[in-house]
Tab-separated table of C-alpha atoms in Angstrom:
chain	number	residue	atom	x	y	z
A	1	MET	CA	0.000	0.000	0.000
A	2	ALA	CA	1.346	3.373	-0.944
A	3	PHE	CA	2.275	5.660	1.905
A	4	PHE	CA	-0.359	8.294	1.164
A	5	ASP	CA	-3.174	5.769	0.920
A	6	PHE	CA	-1.977	4.425	4.222
A	7	LEU	CA	-2.038	7.868	5.840
A	8	GLN	CA	-5.467	8.588	4.386
A	9	GLN	CA	-6.848	5.491	6.009
A	10	TYR	CA	-5.135	5.633	9.387
A	11	TRP	CA	-4.540	9.306	10.152
A	12	PRO	CA	-7.391	9.573	12.696
A	13	ARG	CA	-5.839	6.894	14.887
A	14	LEU	CA	-2.353	8.338	14.576
A	15	LEU	CA	-3.763	11.752	15.435
A	16	SER	CA	-5.613	10.537	18.519
A	17	GLY	CA	-2.460	8.709	19.611
A	18	THR	CA	-0.475	11.908	19.166
A	19	GLY	CA	-3.029	13.726	21.320
A	20	ILE	CA	-2.591	11.209	24.130
A	21	THR	CA	1.198	11.412	23.777
A	22	LEU	CA	1.029	15.202	24.114
A	23	ALA	CA	-1.276	14.955	27.140
A	24	GLN	CA	1.100	12.480	28.780
A	25	PHE	CA	4.021	14.753	27.930
A	26	LEU	CA	2.436	17.874	29.432
A	27	LEU	CA	1.211	16.168	32.619
A	28	ALA	CA	4.537	14.400	33.143
A	29	ALA	CA	6.388	17.667	32.514
A	30	VAL	CA	4.372	19.536	35.159
A	31	LEU	CA	4.868	16.717	37.657
A	32	GLY	CA	8.532	16.334	36.761
A	33	ILE	CA	9.272	20.043	37.170
A	34	ALA	CA	7.527	20.137	40.561
A	35	ILE	CA	9.472	17.086	41.762
A	36	SER	CA	12.750	18.470	40.393
A	37	LEU	CA	12.285	21.685	42.294
A	38	ALA	CA	11.326	19.961	45.539
A	39	MET	CA	14.080	17.324	45.390
A	40	GLY	CA	16.723	19.768	44.144
A	41	LEU	CA	16.027	22.107	47.065
A	42	MET	CA	15.801	19.221	49.538
A	43	LYS	CA	19.194	17.940	48.445
A	44	LEU	CA	20.665	21.327	49.376
A	45	SER	CA	19.009	21.321	52.788
A	46	HIS	CA	21.086	21.513	55.973
A	47	ASN	CA	18.859	18.909	57.593
A	48	ALA	CA	20.448	15.468	57.094
A	49	VAL	CA	17.090	13.640	57.093
A	50	VAL	CA	15.634	15.876	54.374
A	51	ARG	CA	18.811	15.616	52.357
A	52	GLY	CA	18.863	11.834	52.807
A	53	ALA	CA	15.281	11.541	51.555
A	54	ALA	CA	16.128	13.505	48.408
A	55	VAL	CA	19.313	11.510	47.752
A	56	THR	CA	17.409	8.232	48.153
A	57	TYR	CA	14.673	9.365	45.777
A	58	ILE	CA	17.148	10.561	43.150
A	59	GLU	CA	19.373	7.479	43.316
A	60	VAL	CA	16.461	5.018	43.211
A	61	PHE	CA	14.829	6.665	40.209
A	62	ARG	CA	18.074	7.253	38.345
A	63	GLY	CA	19.483	3.857	39.254
A	64	THR	CA	16.597	1.787	37.901
A	65	SER	CA	15.001	1.723	34.505
A	66	LEU	CA	11.863	3.677	33.597
A	67	VAL	CA	10.256	0.447	32.351
A	68	VAL	CA	10.792	-1.131	35.772
A	69	GLN	CA	9.352	1.921	37.536
A	70	LEU	CA	6.351	1.933	35.236
A	71	TYR	CA	5.597	-1.743	35.814
A	72	TRP	CA	6.131	-1.386	39.521
A	73	ILE	CA	3.707	1.531	39.811
A	74	PHE	CA	1.109	-0.135	37.609
A	75	PHE	CA	1.320	-3.785	38.695
A	76	VAL	CA	2.750	-3.758	42.219
A	77	LEU	CA	1.178	-0.699	43.879
A	78	PRO	CA	-2.349	-2.191	43.534
A	79	LEU	CA	-1.148	-5.031	45.772
A	80	PHE	CA	-0.707	-2.434	48.509
A	81	GLY	CA	-4.262	-1.263	47.952
A	82	LEU	CA	-3.245	1.670	45.756
A	83	SER	CA	-4.867	1.041	42.392
A	84	ILE	CA	-3.915	3.618	39.796
A	85	GLU	CA	-5.630	3.975	36.467
A	86	LYS	CA	-3.269	3.274	33.548
A	87	PHE	CA	-3.340	6.801	32.099
A	88	THR	CA	-2.427	8.235	35.508
A	89	ALA	CA	0.174	5.552	36.173
A	90	GLY	CA	1.776	6.457	32.835
A	91	TYR	CA	2.487	10.117	33.426
A	92	LEU	CA	3.158	9.474	37.103
A	93	ALA	CA	6.011	7.088	36.279
A	94	VAL	CA	7.471	9.240	33.505
A	95	GLY	CA	7.181	12.418	35.587
A	96	MET	CA	8.725	10.865	38.699
A	97	ASN	CA	11.593	9.481	36.618
A	98	ILE	CA	12.312	12.815	34.921
A	99	GLY	CA	11.991	14.565	38.297
A	100	ALA	CA	15.011	12.651	39.590
A	101	TYR	CA	17.147	13.814	36.646
A	102	GLY	CA	15.746	17.343	36.862
A	103	ALA	CA	16.561	17.553	40.573
A	104	GLU	CA	20.269	17.360	39.746
A	105	LEU	CA	19.854	20.179	37.216
A	106	VAL	CA	18.045	22.310	39.800
A	107	ARG	CA	20.752	21.653	42.349
A	108	GLY	CA	23.490	22.511	39.862
A	109	GLY	CA	21.629	25.646	38.768
A	110	ILE	CA	21.251	26.890	42.331
A	111	LEU	CA	24.900	26.182	43.145
A	112	SER	CA	25.936	28.130	40.031
A	113	VAL	CA	24.471	31.393	41.414
A	114	PRO	CA	27.421	33.451	42.717
A	115	LYS	CA	27.898	33.660	46.466
A	116	GLY	CA	27.638	37.448	46.408
A	117	GLN	CA	23.968	37.137	45.454
A	118	TRP	CA	23.269	35.108	48.593
A	119	GLU	CA	25.150	37.585	50.732
A	120	ALA	CA	23.446	40.594	49.160
A	121	ALA	CA	20.014	39.056	49.806
A	122	LEU	CA	21.040	38.410	53.388
A	123	ALA	CA	22.308	41.970	53.751
A	124	ILE	CA	18.951	43.470	52.776
A	125	ASN	CA	17.300	41.320	55.415
A	126	MET	CA	15.378	38.887	53.195
A	127	SER	CA	14.000	35.742	54.764
A	128	PRO	CA	15.418	32.464	53.360
A	129	ALA	CA	12.178	31.889	51.422
A	130	GLN	CA	12.221	35.382	49.919
A	131	ARG	CA	15.884	35.044	49.054
A	132	MET	CA	15.285	31.772	47.242
A	133	ARG	CA	12.189	32.949	45.406
A	134	ARG	CA	13.241	36.446	44.390
A	135	ILE	CA	17.010	36.264	44.031
A	136	ILE	CA	18.378	32.759	43.672
A	137	LEU	CA	15.781	30.750	41.720
A	138	PRO	CA	15.309	33.212	38.829
A	139	GLN	CA	19.051	33.269	38.184
A	140	ALA	CA	19.361	29.513	38.698
A	141	LEU	CA	16.558	28.999	36.188
A	142	VAL	CA	18.380	30.878	33.443
A	143	ASN	CA	21.562	28.908	34.111
A	144	MET	CA	19.868	25.518	33.964
A	145	LEU	CA	17.477	26.005	31.052
A	146	PRO	CA	19.784	24.698	28.273
A	147	PRO	CA	20.109	21.196	29.803
A	148	TRP	CA	16.371	21.246	30.518
A	149	GLY	CA	15.827	21.367	26.763
A	150	ASN	CA	17.522	17.993	26.411
A	151	LEU	CA	15.626	16.623	29.390
A	152	MET	CA	12.305	17.609	27.808
A	153	ILE	CA	13.232	15.619	24.681
A	154	GLU	CA	14.067	12.646	26.923
A	155	LEU	CA	10.687	13.141	28.572
A	156	LEU	CA	8.876	13.084	25.236
A	157	LYS	CA	10.692	9.879	24.298
A	158	GLY	CA	9.939	8.434	27.725
A	159	THR	CA	6.196	8.834	27.186
A	160	ALA	CA	6.396	6.197	24.422
A	161	LEU	CA	6.899	3.617	27.179
A	162	VAL	CA	3.396	4.151	28.577
A	163	SER	CA	2.254	2.057	25.599
A	164	LEU	CA	3.611	-0.923	27.568
A	165	ILE	CA	0.757	-0.571	30.059
A	166	SER	CA	-1.732	-0.061	27.178
A	167	VAL	CA	-2.180	3.685	27.347
A	168	ALA	CA	-3.389	4.454	23.812
A	169	ASP	CA	-0.601	6.876	22.908
A	170	LEU	CA	1.089	7.229	19.516
A	171	MET	CA	3.400	4.278	20.144
A	172	PHE	CA	0.460	2.082	21.180
A	173	GLU	CA	-1.638	3.026	18.128
A	174	ALA	CA	1.331	2.326	15.859
A	175	LYS	CA	1.771	-1.091	17.452
A	176	GLN	CA	-1.941	-1.868	17.055
A	177	ILE	CA	-2.065	-0.780	13.413
A	178	ASN	CA	1.053	-2.838	12.723
A	179	ALA	CA	-0.498	-5.910	14.338
A	180	THR	CA	-3.556	-5.792	12.090
A	181	THR	CA	-2.055	-4.578	8.792
A	182	PHE	CA	1.629	-5.641	8.881
A	183	LEU	CA	2.442	-2.361	7.122
A	184	SER	CA	5.406	-1.962	9.454
A	185	ALA	CA	7.520	0.457	7.437
A	186	GLN	CA	4.582	2.796	6.858
A	187	VAL	CA	3.166	2.858	10.356
A	188	PHE	CA	6.422	2.883	12.347
A	189	GLY	CA	7.938	5.301	9.838
A	190	ALA	CA	4.980	7.664	10.241
A	191	ALA	CA	5.201	7.432	14.042
A	192	LEU	CA	8.948	8.145	13.975
A	193	VAL	CA	8.353	11.244	11.840
A	194	ILE	CA	5.594	12.459	14.186
A	195	TYR	CA	7.829	12.086	17.250
A	196	TYR	CA	10.625	13.867	15.409
A	197	VAL	CA	8.357	16.748	14.412
A	198	LEU	CA	7.111	17.084	17.999
A	199	ALA	CA	10.652	17.133	19.362
A	200	ARG	CA	12.317	19.266	16.722
A	201	PHE	CA	9.592	21.743	15.835
A	202	MET	CA	7.668	22.069	19.092
A	203	VAL	CA	9.664	21.156	22.186
A	204	THR	CA	13.068	22.471	21.080
A	205	PRO	CA	11.832	25.836	19.696
A	206	PHE	CA	9.719	26.371	22.813
A	207	MET	CA	12.681	25.743	25.102
A	208	ARG	CA	14.846	28.086	22.986
A	209	TRP	CA	12.178	30.770	23.208
A	210	LEU	CA	11.950	30.256	26.977
A	211	GLU	CA	15.729	30.635	27.306
A	212	HIS	CA	15.662	33.947	25.431
A	213	TYR	CA	12.580	35.141	27.286
A	214	MET	CA	14.055	34.408	30.710
A	215	ALA	CA	17.422	35.891	29.798
A	216	ARG	CA	15.697	39.081	28.618
A	217	LYS	CA	13.632	39.224	31.802
A	218	LEU	CA	16.828	39.226	33.838
A	219	GLY	CA	18.431	41.794	31.545
A	220	ARG	CA	21.074	39.392	30.330
A	221	VAL	CA	20.788	39.794	26.566
B	1	MET	CA	6.052	-5.996	53.828
B	2	PHE	CA	2.846	-7.813	54.569
B	3	ASP	CA	2.550	-9.911	51.460
B	4	TRP	CA	6.170	-10.597	50.590
B	5	LYS	CA	6.935	-14.338	50.167
B	6	TRP	CA	10.557	-15.183	50.761
B	7	ASP	CA	10.333	-18.808	49.579
B	8	PHE	CA	8.894	-17.593	46.261
B	9	THR	CA	11.677	-15.009	46.028
B	10	TRP	CA	14.336	-17.701	46.494
B	11	GLU	CA	12.583	-19.927	43.976
B	12	ILE	CA	12.642	-17.300	41.192
B	13	LEU	CA	16.096	-15.972	41.992
B	14	PRO	CA	18.055	-18.365	39.721
B	15	ARG	CA	15.929	-17.380	36.723
B	16	LEU	CA	16.436	-13.714	37.483
B	17	VAL	CA	20.172	-14.173	37.850
B	18	GLN	CA	20.286	-15.874	34.471
B	19	ALA	CA	18.278	-13.030	32.958
B	20	THR	CA	20.685	-10.554	34.549
B	21	GLY	CA	23.407	-12.233	32.517
B	22	ASN	CA	21.396	-11.638	29.349
B	23	THR	CA	20.752	-8.026	30.303
B	24	LEU	CA	24.451	-7.403	30.909
B	25	LEU	CA	25.371	-9.156	27.668
B	26	ALA	CA	22.866	-7.050	25.711
B	27	ALA	CA	24.161	-3.852	27.308
B	28	LEU	CA	27.749	-4.823	26.573
B	29	ILE	CA	27.216	-5.773	22.921
B	30	GLY	CA	25.087	-2.681	22.368
B	31	TYR	CA	27.764	-0.520	23.951
B	32	VAL	CA	30.589	-1.966	21.849
B	33	ILE	CA	28.561	-1.279	18.692
B	34	ALA	CA	27.788	2.227	19.928
B	35	VAL	CA	31.398	3.035	20.815
B	36	VAL	CA	32.703	2.017	17.385
B	37	LEU	CA	29.814	3.325	15.289
B	38	GLY	CA	29.674	6.537	17.321
B	39	LEU	CA	33.280	7.289	16.458
B	40	ILE	CA	32.558	6.709	12.777
B	41	LEU	CA	29.540	9.039	12.961
B	42	ALA	CA	31.618	11.696	14.738
B	43	LEU	CA	34.449	11.520	12.215
B	44	ALA	CA	31.998	11.503	9.282
B	45	GLN	CA	30.919	14.959	10.411
B	46	ARG	CA	34.486	16.238	10.136
B	47	THR	CA	35.195	15.453	6.487
B	48	PRO	CA	35.549	18.258	3.902
B	49	TYR	CA	32.287	17.115	2.272
B	50	SER	CA	29.588	19.376	3.698
B	51	ALA	CA	26.786	17.259	2.196
B	52	LEU	CA	27.980	14.220	4.169
B	53	THR	CA	28.237	16.306	7.339
B	54	LEU	CA	24.696	17.560	6.860
B	55	ILE	CA	23.239	14.108	6.220
B	56	VAL	CA	24.980	12.538	9.225
B	57	ARG	CA	24.016	15.489	11.452
B	58	GLU	CA	20.346	15.213	10.533
B	59	MET	CA	20.374	11.445	10.974
B	60	VAL	CA	21.920	11.791	14.443
B	61	GLU	CA	19.342	14.427	15.380
B	62	PHE	CA	16.516	12.264	14.080
B	63	ILE	CA	17.581	9.173	16.000
B	64	ARG	CA	18.282	11.135	19.165
B	65	SER	CA	14.866	12.760	19.229
B	66	THR	CA	12.707	9.682	18.585
B	67	PRO	CA	11.944	6.949	21.140
B	68	LEU	CA	14.253	3.941	21.292
B	69	ILE	CA	11.316	1.574	21.811
B	70	LEU	CA	9.842	2.711	18.485
B	71	GLN	CA	13.192	2.205	16.761
B	72	ILE	CA	13.390	-1.314	18.184
B	73	PHE	CA	9.962	-2.101	16.712
B	74	PHE	CA	10.953	-0.499	13.430
B	75	VAL	CA	14.105	-2.578	13.005
B	76	PHE	CA	12.393	-5.784	14.090
B	77	TYR	CA	9.246	-5.528	11.938
B	78	VAL	CA	10.362	-3.659	8.829
B	79	GLY	CA	12.968	-6.258	7.850
B	80	PRO	CA	10.466	-9.097	7.226
B	81	GLN	CA	8.342	-6.756	5.098
B	82	PHE	CA	11.240	-6.703	2.642
B	83	GLY	CA	12.184	-10.347	3.104
B	84	VAL	CA	14.965	-9.858	5.681
B	85	ARG	CA	14.220	-11.742	8.884
B	86	LEU	CA	16.270	-10.605	11.882
B	87	SER	CA	16.252	-12.390	15.217
B	88	PRO	CA	15.127	-10.400	18.296
B	89	TRP	CA	18.720	-10.270	19.520
B	90	THR	CA	20.112	-9.043	16.209
B	91	SER	CA	17.496	-6.368	15.655
B	92	GLY	CA	17.631	-5.333	19.297
B	93	MET	CA	21.395	-4.897	19.180
B	94	ILE	CA	21.195	-2.946	15.908
B	95	ALA	CA	18.546	-0.586	17.316
B	96	ILE	CA	20.121	-0.003	20.714
B	97	GLY	CA	23.649	0.184	19.260
B	98	LEU	CA	22.632	2.734	16.632
B	99	HIS	CA	20.626	4.792	19.128
B	100	TYR	CA	23.513	5.092	21.541
B	101	ALA	CA	26.039	5.543	18.720
B	102	CYS	CA	24.256	8.808	17.972
B	103	TYR	CA	24.533	9.907	21.603
B	104	LEU	CA	28.188	8.886	21.763
B	105	SER	CA	29.005	10.663	18.490
B	106	GLU	CA	27.976	13.898	20.226
B	107	VAL	CA	30.223	13.045	23.174
B	108	TYR	CA	33.160	12.381	20.834
B	109	ARG	CA	32.425	15.557	18.906
B	110	GLY	CA	32.648	17.548	22.124
B	111	GLY	CA	35.892	15.785	23.000
B	112	ILE	CA	37.475	16.407	19.596
B	113	GLU	CA	36.414	20.048	19.618
B	114	SER	CA	38.016	20.494	23.044
B	115	VAL	CA	41.482	19.713	21.615
B	116	PRO	CA	43.286	23.064	21.187
B	117	LYS	CA	43.892	24.311	17.645
B	118	GLY	CA	47.631	24.414	18.256
B	119	GLN	CA	47.665	20.609	18.439
B	120	TRP	CA	46.259	20.392	14.905
B	121	GLU	CA	48.796	22.915	13.664
B	122	ALA	CA	51.651	21.122	15.398
B	123	ALA	CA	50.568	17.825	13.834
B	124	THR	CA	50.406	19.489	10.416
B	125	ALA	CA	53.842	21.026	10.975
B	126	LEU	CA	55.198	17.529	11.640
B	127	ASN	CA	53.882	16.481	8.238
B	128	MET	CA	51.482	13.905	9.635
B	129	THR	CA	48.761	12.443	7.433
B	130	VAL	CA	45.134	12.947	8.463
B	131	ALA	CA	44.963	9.400	9.855
B	132	GLN	CA	48.154	9.900	11.858
B	133	LYS	CA	46.915	13.215	13.233
B	134	TYR	CA	43.741	11.629	14.534
B	135	ARG	CA	45.345	8.446	15.827
B	136	ARG	CA	48.435	9.874	17.477
B	137	VAL	CA	47.538	13.409	18.472
B	138	ILE	CA	43.851	14.240	18.493
B	139	ILE	CA	41.982	11.120	19.656
B	140	PRO	CA	44.244	10.427	22.675
B	141	GLN	CA	43.547	13.961	23.872
B	142	ALA	CA	39.860	13.852	22.972
B	143	ILE	CA	39.140	10.731	25.031
B	144	PRO	CA	39.714	12.031	28.616
B	145	PRO	CA	37.165	14.867	28.405
B	146	ALA	CA	34.730	12.437	26.753
B	147	LEU	CA	35.096	9.753	29.437
B	148	ALA	CA	32.402	11.088	31.788
B	149	GLY	CA	29.833	11.143	29.011
B	150	MET	CA	30.881	7.722	27.753
B	151	GLY	CA	30.485	6.283	31.255
B	152	ASN	CA	27.049	7.814	31.711
B	153	TYR	CA	25.860	6.247	28.482
B	154	LEU	CA	27.193	2.840	29.515
B	155	VAL	CA	24.902	2.987	32.539
B	156	GLY	CA	22.200	4.490	30.307
B	157	ILE	CA	22.309	1.633	27.819
B	158	PHE	CA	22.087	-0.847	30.703
B	159	LYS	CA	18.943	0.858	31.971
B	160	ASP	CA	17.399	0.899	28.488
B	161	THR	CA	17.812	-2.843	27.842
B	162	PRO	CA	14.339	-3.588	29.358
B	163	MET	CA	12.894	-2.129	26.153
B	164	LEU	CA	14.262	-5.166	24.327
B	165	SER	CA	11.634	-7.243	26.144
B	166	VAL	CA	9.007	-5.946	23.700
B	167	ILE	CA	10.459	-8.002	20.854
B	168	GLY	CA	11.111	-11.026	23.072
B	169	VAL	CA	14.737	-10.758	24.181
B	170	ALA	CA	14.857	-12.754	27.429
B	171	GLU	CA	16.348	-10.041	29.614
B	172	LEU	CA	15.275	-9.108	33.165
B	173	ILE	CA	11.880	-7.512	32.541
B	174	HIS	CA	10.913	-10.166	30.017
B	175	THR	CA	11.711	-12.864	32.567
B	176	ALA	CA	9.899	-10.980	35.345
B	177	ASN	CA	6.826	-10.680	33.089
B	178	ALA	CA	6.941	-14.411	32.433
B	179	ILE	CA	7.349	-15.287	36.122
B	180	GLY	CA	4.561	-12.882	37.038
B	181	SER	CA	2.029	-14.296	34.613
B	182	GLU	CA	2.935	-17.923	35.402
B	183	ASN	CA	2.450	-17.459	39.133
B	184	TYR	CA	0.053	-14.491	39.286
B	185	ARG	CA	2.560	-12.795	41.572
B	186	PHE	CA	4.115	-9.530	40.429
B	187	LEU	CA	5.359	-8.067	43.710
B	188	GLU	CA	8.501	-10.182	44.072
B	189	PRO	CA	9.709	-10.376	40.443
B	190	TYR	CA	9.310	-6.642	39.679
B	191	THR	CA	10.748	-5.589	43.039
B	192	MET	CA	13.711	-7.938	42.616
B	193	VAL	CA	14.338	-6.561	39.119
B	194	GLY	CA	14.363	-3.051	40.558
B	195	ILE	CA	16.830	-4.099	43.262
B	196	ILE	CA	19.074	-5.857	40.737
B	197	PHE	CA	19.143	-2.713	38.583
B	198	LEU	CA	20.065	-0.577	41.584
B	199	ALA	CA	22.678	-3.077	42.757
B	200	ILE	CA	24.414	-2.915	39.380
B	201	SER	CA	23.970	0.665	38.215
B	202	LEU	CA	24.917	2.440	41.454
B	203	PRO	CA	28.307	0.703	41.926
B	204	ALA	CA	28.900	0.954	38.171
B	205	ALA	CA	28.383	4.721	38.268
B	206	GLY	CA	30.774	4.957	41.221
B	207	MET	CA	33.395	2.819	39.485
B	208	ILE	CA	33.174	4.875	36.308
B	209	ARG	CA	33.840	8.006	38.348
B	210	LEU	CA	36.911	6.373	39.926
B	211	PHE	CA	38.162	5.198	36.515
B	212	GLU	CA	37.732	8.672	35.084
B	213	GLY	CA	39.807	10.139	37.912
B	214	TYR	CA	42.448	7.452	37.370
B	215	VAL	CA	42.758	8.204	33.646
B	216	ARG	CA	42.981	11.927	34.290
B	217	ARG	CA	45.732	11.411	36.845
B	218	LYS	CA	47.598	9.037	34.514
B	219	LEU	CA	47.576	11.670	31.773
B	220	GLY	CA	48.679	14.331	34.234
B	221	LEU	CA	45.515	16.392	33.898
């Protein structure tokens, strides 16, 4: 079957899969950013217990595979009475995984803010919370945005794994179409191109724009 | 834990250990392919032919921004459509090796670009051929700064091997799936897989850091 006939017949399913992929991506991104911030700050805490909790979280999620985490959340948590719907389990696993990687970026970003900024904030009598929110985090954010761009691409690719627990994302639809039609080159080729377009023409330009926007906000252009 | 069965854990342990061997083997073969192919991809972007550079660049970008799991499906299913039947192991190793070759080519590129210009000029002044320049002067100096990235991707490839389970490579997750559905018990196999991953990737990451320090000291950096 020619490629265009194929697309004509199957585009609605590919499109709905892409929609689910984007939803998973956005939800996992929000969750991942929140976790990154919390764990990154906790790892810098002076309290050994708080720091220990963050280190444990980061090492466990970075030390095991996303597939393992996904299966564990979806198949094992119900045994403890915590049944999670597959769509939720999907972005939960991807977001928690990315959060562990993001936490290191947050930590690095905060440490890269010059010491004088901390001292200046202290000198004008800011509380630790004010200092973090108004002085340190905005500058840390600008410093860590470039590696976040790569992490967001990893996140998008990570969402393809939710197909393993039957969330009907792009990867899942491609697999299903392949199983019924055996038009492997067409369907997997189309899915590859869609993922590439999402990464290259949506995620990357957005992150670039965000970098410029934040840098301008801080008067760094 | 209230429902954990130790006798069942001991019973499945030999199978998991065997699967760990397969996982490590897959990671190792994939990594060897990636290390060699990555170097070729990096050097191909440094030839005087700008068309070749452009093609390789775009290919690397494409592979890096699409999901590995989709690439594994693509390699496994597209072959038979054109009369080439690849075993799960072969197609898995091609997909994972190529995917990580693209990541490693970027690491090498960074390493090669970090070699000062004077080294190139000195090598030219000594009348070295291009091959000699790379082999004797540039590559030995490009490797140390690339070591950290290379080490990270070794651990990365290990953590991505569970994706090979989707085409039936009998690695850890595949075995855990089988054990789980044979016995209707998922708690022990998935948890053990998680622990095995942690027990290998955390010491491996530590050892890579030590090795990196050793090489840097050896080279007097």
